[in-house]
Amino acid sequence: MEEIYEISLLLDFYGQLLTEKEYVMLDLHYNNDFSLSEIAENMNISRQGVYDNIRRGKKNLAELENKLGLVRKFSEQKKAMKDILQELKEFDCSKLESKDKARLKNIYENLTLLIEKL
């Protein structure tokens, strides 16, 4: 399950840098749950051809991530936002004035929306 999530995320970030065949096959296999045989049948190639393209595409995605690190940076930023959100949840608002409570609530809600959109 984790591999599916990881490949899907890598495809979101780097998919357009792959060949069209690699992208389509990885997308069908990981995002649409097609078997290698189903992809082979749809694309009129051998199952081995599908396997080779998927393997090559995964290798290319890994190389791109190693060079650019966009998924790693994205994950770190998302975690940092969640940590900030947790700090806001634990913040003691009892001594704040009502306008400051409203501002803090607004910050919390905006940060929550930002995280959900990621």
PDB file of C-alpha atoms in Angstrom, residues 1 12 24 43 70 72 90 97 99 102 105 108 116:
ATOM      1  CA  MET A   1       0.000   0.000   0.000  1.00  0.00           C
ATOM      2  CA  ASP A  12       2.047  13.731  -9.503  1.00  0.00           C
ATOM      3  CA  VAL A  24       0.454   5.863 -18.946  1.00  0.00           C
ATOM      4  CA  MET A  43      -1.830  -1.254 -25.296  1.00  0.00           C
ATOM      5  CA  LEU A  70      10.419  17.708  -4.459  1.00  0.00           C
ATOM      6  CA  ARG A  72      10.696  14.946   0.232  1.00  0.00           C
ATOM      7  CA  GLU A  90      -2.821  23.021  22.406  1.00  0.00           C
ATOM      8  CA  GLU A  97      -8.849  38.939  24.428  1.00  0.00           C
ATOM      9  CA  LYS A  99     -10.234  39.706  19.101  1.00  0.00           C
ATOM     10  CA  ALA A 102     -10.810  35.243  16.762  1.00  0.00           C
ATOM     11  CA  LYS A 105      -9.149  30.727  15.292  1.00  0.00           C
ATOM     12  CA  TYR A 108      -6.106  27.685  12.683  1.00  0.00           C
ATOM     13  CA  GLU A 116      -6.399  19.708   3.251  1.00  0.00           C
TER      14      GLU A 116
END
